[in-house]
Tab-separated table of C-alpha atoms in Angstrom:
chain	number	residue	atom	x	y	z
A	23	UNK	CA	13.777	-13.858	17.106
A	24	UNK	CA	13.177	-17.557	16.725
A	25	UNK	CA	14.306	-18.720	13.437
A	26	UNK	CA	13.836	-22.270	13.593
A	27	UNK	CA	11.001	-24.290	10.455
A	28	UNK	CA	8.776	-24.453	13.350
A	29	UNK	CA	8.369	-20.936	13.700
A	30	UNK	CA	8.139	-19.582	10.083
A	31	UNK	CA	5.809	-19.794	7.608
A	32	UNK	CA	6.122	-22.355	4.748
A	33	UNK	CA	7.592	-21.325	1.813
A	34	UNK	CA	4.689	-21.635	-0.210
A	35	UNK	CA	2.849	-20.047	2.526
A	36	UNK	CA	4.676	-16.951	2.124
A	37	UNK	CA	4.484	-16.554	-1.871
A	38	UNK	CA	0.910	-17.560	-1.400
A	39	UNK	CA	0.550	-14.652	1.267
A	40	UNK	CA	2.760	-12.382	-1.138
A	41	UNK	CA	0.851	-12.586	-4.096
A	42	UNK	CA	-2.643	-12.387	-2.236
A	43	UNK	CA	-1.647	-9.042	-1.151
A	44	UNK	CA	-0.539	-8.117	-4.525
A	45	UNK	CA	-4.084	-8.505	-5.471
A	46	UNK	CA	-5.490	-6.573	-3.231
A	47	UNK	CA	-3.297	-3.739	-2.204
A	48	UNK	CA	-3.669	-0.437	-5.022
A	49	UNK	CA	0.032	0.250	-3.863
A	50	UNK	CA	1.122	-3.555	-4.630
A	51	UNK	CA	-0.809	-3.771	-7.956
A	52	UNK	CA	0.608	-0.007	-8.987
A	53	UNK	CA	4.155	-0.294	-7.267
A	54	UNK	CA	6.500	-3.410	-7.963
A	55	UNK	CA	7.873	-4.760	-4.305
A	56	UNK	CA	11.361	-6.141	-3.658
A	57	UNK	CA	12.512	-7.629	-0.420
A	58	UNK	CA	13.665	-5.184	2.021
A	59	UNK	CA	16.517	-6.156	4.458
A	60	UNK	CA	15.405	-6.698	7.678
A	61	UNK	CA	17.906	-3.722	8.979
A	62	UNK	CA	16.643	-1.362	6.735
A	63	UNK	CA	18.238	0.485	3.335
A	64	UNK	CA	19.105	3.323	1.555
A	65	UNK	CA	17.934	4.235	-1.709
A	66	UNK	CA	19.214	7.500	-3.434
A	67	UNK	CA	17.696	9.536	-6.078
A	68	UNK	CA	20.676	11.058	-8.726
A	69	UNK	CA	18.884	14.142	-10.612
A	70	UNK	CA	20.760	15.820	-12.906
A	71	UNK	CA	20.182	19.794	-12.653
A	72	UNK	CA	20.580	21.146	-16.209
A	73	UNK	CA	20.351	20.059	-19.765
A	74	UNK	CA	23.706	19.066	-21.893
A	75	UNK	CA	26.191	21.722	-23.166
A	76	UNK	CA	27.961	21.824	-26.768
A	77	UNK	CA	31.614	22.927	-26.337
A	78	UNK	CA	33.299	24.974	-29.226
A	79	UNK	CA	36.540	23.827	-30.004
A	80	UNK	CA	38.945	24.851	-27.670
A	81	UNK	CA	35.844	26.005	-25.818
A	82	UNK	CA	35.021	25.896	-22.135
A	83	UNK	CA	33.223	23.684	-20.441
A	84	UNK	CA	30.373	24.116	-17.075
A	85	UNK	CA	29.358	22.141	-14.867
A	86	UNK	CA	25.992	20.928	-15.291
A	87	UNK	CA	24.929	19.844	-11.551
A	88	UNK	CA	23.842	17.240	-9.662
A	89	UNK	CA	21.265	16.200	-6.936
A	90	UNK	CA	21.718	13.058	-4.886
A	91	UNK	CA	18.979	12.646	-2.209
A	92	UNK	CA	18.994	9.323	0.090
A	93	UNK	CA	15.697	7.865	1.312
A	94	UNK	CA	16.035	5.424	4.395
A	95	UNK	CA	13.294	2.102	4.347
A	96	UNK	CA	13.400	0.680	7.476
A	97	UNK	CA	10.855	-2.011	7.771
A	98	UNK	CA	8.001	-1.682	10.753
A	99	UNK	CA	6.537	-4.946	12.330
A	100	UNK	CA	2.478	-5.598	11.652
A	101	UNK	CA	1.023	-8.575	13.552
A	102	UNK	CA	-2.598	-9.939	13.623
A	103	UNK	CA	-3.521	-12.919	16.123
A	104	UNK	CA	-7.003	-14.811	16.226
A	105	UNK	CA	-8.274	-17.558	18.836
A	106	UNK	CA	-9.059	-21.141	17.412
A	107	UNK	CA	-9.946	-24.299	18.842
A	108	UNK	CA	-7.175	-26.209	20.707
A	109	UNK	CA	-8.490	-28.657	18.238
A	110	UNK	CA	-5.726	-27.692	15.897
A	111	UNK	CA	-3.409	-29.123	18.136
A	112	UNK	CA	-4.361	-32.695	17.546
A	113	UNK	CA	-5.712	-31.986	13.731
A	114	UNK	CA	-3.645	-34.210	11.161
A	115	UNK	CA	-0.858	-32.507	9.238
A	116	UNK	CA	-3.685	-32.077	6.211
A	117	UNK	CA	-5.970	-30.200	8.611
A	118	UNK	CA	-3.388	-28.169	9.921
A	119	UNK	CA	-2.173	-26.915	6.091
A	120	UNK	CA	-6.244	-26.610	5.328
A	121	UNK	CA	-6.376	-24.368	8.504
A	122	UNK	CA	-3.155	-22.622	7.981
A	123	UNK	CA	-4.215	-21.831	4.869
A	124	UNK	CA	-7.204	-19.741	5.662
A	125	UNK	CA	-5.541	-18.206	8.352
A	126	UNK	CA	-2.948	-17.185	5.966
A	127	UNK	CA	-5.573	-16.143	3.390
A	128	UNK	CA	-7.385	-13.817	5.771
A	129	UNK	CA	-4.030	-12.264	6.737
A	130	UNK	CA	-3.315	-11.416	3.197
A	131	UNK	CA	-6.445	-9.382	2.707
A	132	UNK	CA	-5.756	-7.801	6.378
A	133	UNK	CA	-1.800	-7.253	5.210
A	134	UNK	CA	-3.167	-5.508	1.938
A	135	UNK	CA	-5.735	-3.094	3.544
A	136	UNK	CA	-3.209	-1.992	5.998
A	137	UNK	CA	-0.229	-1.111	3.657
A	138	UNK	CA	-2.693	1.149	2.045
A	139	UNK	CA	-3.667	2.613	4.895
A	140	UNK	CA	-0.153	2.664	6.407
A	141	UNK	CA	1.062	4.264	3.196
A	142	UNK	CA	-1.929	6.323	1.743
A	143	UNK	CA	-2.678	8.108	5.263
A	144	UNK	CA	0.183	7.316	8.139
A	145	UNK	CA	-2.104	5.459	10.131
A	146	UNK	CA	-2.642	2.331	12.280
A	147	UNK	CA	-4.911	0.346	10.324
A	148	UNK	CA	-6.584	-1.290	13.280
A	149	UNK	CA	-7.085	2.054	15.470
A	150	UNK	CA	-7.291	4.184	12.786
A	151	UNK	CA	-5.472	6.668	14.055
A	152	UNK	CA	-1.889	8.543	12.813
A	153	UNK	CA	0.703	6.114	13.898
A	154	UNK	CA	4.102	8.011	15.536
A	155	UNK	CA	5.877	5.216	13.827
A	156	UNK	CA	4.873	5.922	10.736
A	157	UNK	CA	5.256	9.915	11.405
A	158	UNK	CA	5.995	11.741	8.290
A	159	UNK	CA	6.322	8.734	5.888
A	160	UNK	CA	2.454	8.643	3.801
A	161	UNK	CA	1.537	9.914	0.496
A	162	UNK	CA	-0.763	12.136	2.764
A	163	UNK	CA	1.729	14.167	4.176
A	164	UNK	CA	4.776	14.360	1.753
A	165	UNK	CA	2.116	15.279	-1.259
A	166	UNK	CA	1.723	18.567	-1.047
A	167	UNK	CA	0.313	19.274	-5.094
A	168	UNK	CA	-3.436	18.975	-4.477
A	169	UNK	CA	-6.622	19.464	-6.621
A	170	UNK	CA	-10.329	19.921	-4.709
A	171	UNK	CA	-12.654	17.266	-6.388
A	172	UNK	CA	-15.516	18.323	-8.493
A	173	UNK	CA	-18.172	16.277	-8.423
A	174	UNK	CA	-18.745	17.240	-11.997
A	175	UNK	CA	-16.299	17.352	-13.680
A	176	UNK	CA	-13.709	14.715	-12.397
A	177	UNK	CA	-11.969	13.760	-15.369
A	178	UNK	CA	-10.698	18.074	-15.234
A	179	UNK	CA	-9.760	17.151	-11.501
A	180	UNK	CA	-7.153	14.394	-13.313
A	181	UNK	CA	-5.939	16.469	-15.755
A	182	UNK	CA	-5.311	19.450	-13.345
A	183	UNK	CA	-3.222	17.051	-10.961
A	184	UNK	CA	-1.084	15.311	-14.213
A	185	UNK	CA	-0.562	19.269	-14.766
A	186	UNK	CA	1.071	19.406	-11.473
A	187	UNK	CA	2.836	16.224	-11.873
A	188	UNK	CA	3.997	16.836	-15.226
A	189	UNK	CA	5.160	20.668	-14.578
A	190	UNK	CA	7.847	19.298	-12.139
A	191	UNK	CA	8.936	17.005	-15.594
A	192	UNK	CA	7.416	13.864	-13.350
A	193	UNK	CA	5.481	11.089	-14.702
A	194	UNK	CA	2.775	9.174	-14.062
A	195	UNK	CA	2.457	5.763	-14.358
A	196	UNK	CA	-0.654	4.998	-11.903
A	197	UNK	CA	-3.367	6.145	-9.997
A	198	UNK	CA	-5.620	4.759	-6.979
A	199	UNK	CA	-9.230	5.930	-6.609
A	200	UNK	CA	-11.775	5.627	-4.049
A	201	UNK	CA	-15.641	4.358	-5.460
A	202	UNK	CA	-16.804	7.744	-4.910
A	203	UNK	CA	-14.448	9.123	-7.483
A	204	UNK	CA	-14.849	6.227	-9.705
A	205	UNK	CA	-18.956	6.590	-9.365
A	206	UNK	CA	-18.139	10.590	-10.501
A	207	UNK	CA	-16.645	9.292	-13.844
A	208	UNK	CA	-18.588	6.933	-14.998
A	209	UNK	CA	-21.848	9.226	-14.304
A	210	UNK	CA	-20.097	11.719	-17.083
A	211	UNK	CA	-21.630	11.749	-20.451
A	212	UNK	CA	-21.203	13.596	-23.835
A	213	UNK	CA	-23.237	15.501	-25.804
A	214	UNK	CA	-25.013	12.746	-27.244
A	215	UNK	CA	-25.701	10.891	-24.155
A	216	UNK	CA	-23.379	8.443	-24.389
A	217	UNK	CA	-20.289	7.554	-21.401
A	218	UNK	CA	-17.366	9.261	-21.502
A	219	UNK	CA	-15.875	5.995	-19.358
A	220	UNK	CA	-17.836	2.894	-20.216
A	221	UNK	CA	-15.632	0.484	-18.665
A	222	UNK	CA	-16.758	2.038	-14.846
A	223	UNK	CA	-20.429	1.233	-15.376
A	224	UNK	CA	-21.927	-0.611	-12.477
A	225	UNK	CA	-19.003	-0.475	-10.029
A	226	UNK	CA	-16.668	-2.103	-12.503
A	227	UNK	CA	-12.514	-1.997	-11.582
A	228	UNK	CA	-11.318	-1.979	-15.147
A	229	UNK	CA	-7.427	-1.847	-14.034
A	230	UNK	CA	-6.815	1.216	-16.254
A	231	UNK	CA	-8.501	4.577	-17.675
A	232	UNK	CA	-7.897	5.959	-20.607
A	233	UNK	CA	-4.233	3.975	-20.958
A	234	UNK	CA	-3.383	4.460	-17.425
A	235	UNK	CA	-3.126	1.694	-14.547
A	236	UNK	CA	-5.826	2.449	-11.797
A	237	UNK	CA	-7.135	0.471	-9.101
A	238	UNK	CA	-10.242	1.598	-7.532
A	239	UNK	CA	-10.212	0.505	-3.672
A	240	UNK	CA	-12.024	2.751	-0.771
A	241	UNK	CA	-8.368	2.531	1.362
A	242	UNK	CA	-7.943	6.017	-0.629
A	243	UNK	CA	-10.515	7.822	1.149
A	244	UNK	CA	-10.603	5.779	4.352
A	245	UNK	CA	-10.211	8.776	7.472
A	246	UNK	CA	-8.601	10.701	4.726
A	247	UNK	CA	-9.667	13.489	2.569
A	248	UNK	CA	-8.300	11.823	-0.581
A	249	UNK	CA	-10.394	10.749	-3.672
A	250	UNK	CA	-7.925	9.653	-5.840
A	251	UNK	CA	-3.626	9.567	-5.518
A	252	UNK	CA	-1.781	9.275	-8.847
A	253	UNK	CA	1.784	9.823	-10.024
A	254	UNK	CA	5.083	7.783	-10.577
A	255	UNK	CA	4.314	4.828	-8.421
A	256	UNK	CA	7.076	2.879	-10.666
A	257	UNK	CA	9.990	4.679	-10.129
A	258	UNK	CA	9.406	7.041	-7.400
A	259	UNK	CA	8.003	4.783	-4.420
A	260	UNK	CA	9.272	1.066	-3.435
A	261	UNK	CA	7.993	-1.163	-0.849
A	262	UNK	CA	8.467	-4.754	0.013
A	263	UNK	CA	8.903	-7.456	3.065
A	264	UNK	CA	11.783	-8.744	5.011
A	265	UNK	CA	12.800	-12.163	4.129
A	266	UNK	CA	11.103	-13.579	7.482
A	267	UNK	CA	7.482	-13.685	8.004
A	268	UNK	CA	6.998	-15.682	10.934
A	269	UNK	CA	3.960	-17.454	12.697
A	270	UNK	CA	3.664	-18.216	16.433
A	271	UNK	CA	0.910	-20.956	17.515
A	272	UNK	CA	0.412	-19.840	21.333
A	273	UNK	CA	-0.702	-22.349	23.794
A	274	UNK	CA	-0.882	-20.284	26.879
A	275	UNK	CA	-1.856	-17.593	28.595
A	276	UNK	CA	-3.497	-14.321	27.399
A	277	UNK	CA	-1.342	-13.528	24.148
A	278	UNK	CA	-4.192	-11.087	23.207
A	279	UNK	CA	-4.882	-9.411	26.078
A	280	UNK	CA	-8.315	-9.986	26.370
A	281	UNK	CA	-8.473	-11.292	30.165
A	282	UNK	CA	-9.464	-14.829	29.066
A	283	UNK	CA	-6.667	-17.803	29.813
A	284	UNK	CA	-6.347	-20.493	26.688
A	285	UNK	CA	-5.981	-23.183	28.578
A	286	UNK	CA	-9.272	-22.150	30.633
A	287	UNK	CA	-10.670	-21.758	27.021
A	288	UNK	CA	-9.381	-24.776	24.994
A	289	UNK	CA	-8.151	-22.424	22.870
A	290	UNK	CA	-4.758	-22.115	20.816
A	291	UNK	CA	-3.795	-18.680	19.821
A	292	UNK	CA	-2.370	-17.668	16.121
A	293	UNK	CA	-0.254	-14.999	15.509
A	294	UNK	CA	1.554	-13.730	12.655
A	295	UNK	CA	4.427	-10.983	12.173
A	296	UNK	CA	5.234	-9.356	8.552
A	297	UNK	CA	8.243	-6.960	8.357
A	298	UNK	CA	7.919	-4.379	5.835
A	299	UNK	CA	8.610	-1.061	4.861
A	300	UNK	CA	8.570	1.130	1.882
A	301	UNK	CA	9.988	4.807	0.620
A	302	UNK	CA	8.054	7.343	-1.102
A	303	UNK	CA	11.621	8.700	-3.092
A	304	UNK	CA	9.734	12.656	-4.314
A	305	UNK	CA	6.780	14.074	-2.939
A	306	UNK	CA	6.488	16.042	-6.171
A	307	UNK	CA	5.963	12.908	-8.531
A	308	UNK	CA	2.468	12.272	-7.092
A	309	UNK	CA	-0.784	14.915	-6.876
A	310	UNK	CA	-4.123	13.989	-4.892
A	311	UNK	CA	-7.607	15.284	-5.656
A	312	UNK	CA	-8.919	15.554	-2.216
A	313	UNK	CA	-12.543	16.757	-0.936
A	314	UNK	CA	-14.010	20.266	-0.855
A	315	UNK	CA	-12.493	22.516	1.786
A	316	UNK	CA	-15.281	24.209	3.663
A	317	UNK	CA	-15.420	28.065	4.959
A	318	UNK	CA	-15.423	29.161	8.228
């Protein structure tokens, strides 16, 4: 790979493009991200199996265990490429940045959405389907503690899954929701008529319930079953970028496969490449209420 200025993304460019995706990625906002080498890395998870012992003098001691379990993130390569005028090529510097810029903002929203979907489901966010990349690596597959969703009663459908979470002594420190979910609770009232969750009136995104951090986003349920994921997205899943992001400006041929020359087009072609990757380190930490299961 090219590594020359030329090729890369400004360094404001890329925190720009970094933080966007913060914003708008449940995983992002729930999940802190560190840079991922572009070779990959192991992370390990130490358990220790049994509680501490008190030794009588002269007494004997036990072993009390331990579990060490190694999670490989190797980082996958997304791209996205769009057609502009070959106007950009003669555009001053200014126009270039003002151009760049909403190229770059547009990616970040595209980036987002597809590390959910990526992470949530396995899947390639622009076919849809499960990616063989990807394989066994989602919260879909490696979750096995479920809880069918209730319509009415969704704040029991929580509770139930921390019950799962919590009676494999995990915690939970987020959760992402789809609208549908998020509609369910904010319908529920008490006895007196009054909401049981205020803050989701009206399609609000409150950024926590009842003390926890939630993000409400409809990449939970997209070509899923899931309503809502939750569990230890601080400790027990990591994500992040390589340190390169780069950005091609194509001036000819058919970079996008579409049968239709630049040149022949006075077009330009721009193309960017992200590198990033992400572990999920115990299956058991997280639960999903997913839809109804229907007979036969």
């Amino acid at each position: 790979m090219t590594t020359s200025k030329g090729n890369l993304f400004e360094p404001t460019l890329v925190t720009d493009l970094i933080d966007k995706v913060k914003g708008r990625s449940s995983l992002a906002l729930l999940s802190g991200q560190k840079p991922i080498p572009f070779n990959g890395q192991k992370e390990f998870t130490f358990t220790m199996d049994n509680d501490i012992d008190i030794v009588a003098e002269n007494g004997k001691k036990t072993e009390g265990g331990a579990s060490l379990a190694p999670v490989t993130i190797v980082p996958l390569k997304v791209e996205y490429g769009a057609r502009v005028s070959d106007e950009f090529m003669y555009a001053t510097e200014e126009e270039k940045i003002d151009i760049l810029k909403s190229f770059n903002d547009g990616y970040a929203k595209k980036l987002a959405r597809g590390l959910d979907l990526m992470v949530f489901h396995g899947i390639n966010p622009r076919t849809k389907e499960a990616s063989t990349i990807i394989g066994d690596n989602s919260l879909d597959k490696k979750v096995t503690q479920t809880v069918e969703f209730d319509e009415k009663d969704p704040d029991k459908n929580i509770e139930d899954a921390v019950k799962l979470i919590q009676g494999s002594d995990n915690l939970i420190t987020g959760m992402a929701i789809d609208s549908q979910f998020s509609s369910a609770l904010a319908q529920m009232r008490d006895g007196n008529n009054n909401r049981l969750f205020p803050t989701l009136a009206w399609g609000a995104n409150p950024g926590s319930i009842n003390g926890l951090q939630t993000d409400i986003n409809n990449t939970v349920s997209a070509g899923s079953d899931d309503y809502a994921i939750l569990g230890d997205f601080t400790n027990m899943f990591q994500w992040g970028f390589s340190k390169q992001i780069p950005m091609d400006v194509i001036q000819y041929g058919d970079p996008d496969n579409s049968g239709k020359d630049l040149k022949g087009y006075n077009q330009v072609y721009l193309r960017s490449e992200t590198y990033l990757g992400w572990g999920i380190m115990d299956g058991a930490s997280f639960a999903r209420v997913i839809k109804l299961t229907t007979e036969g």
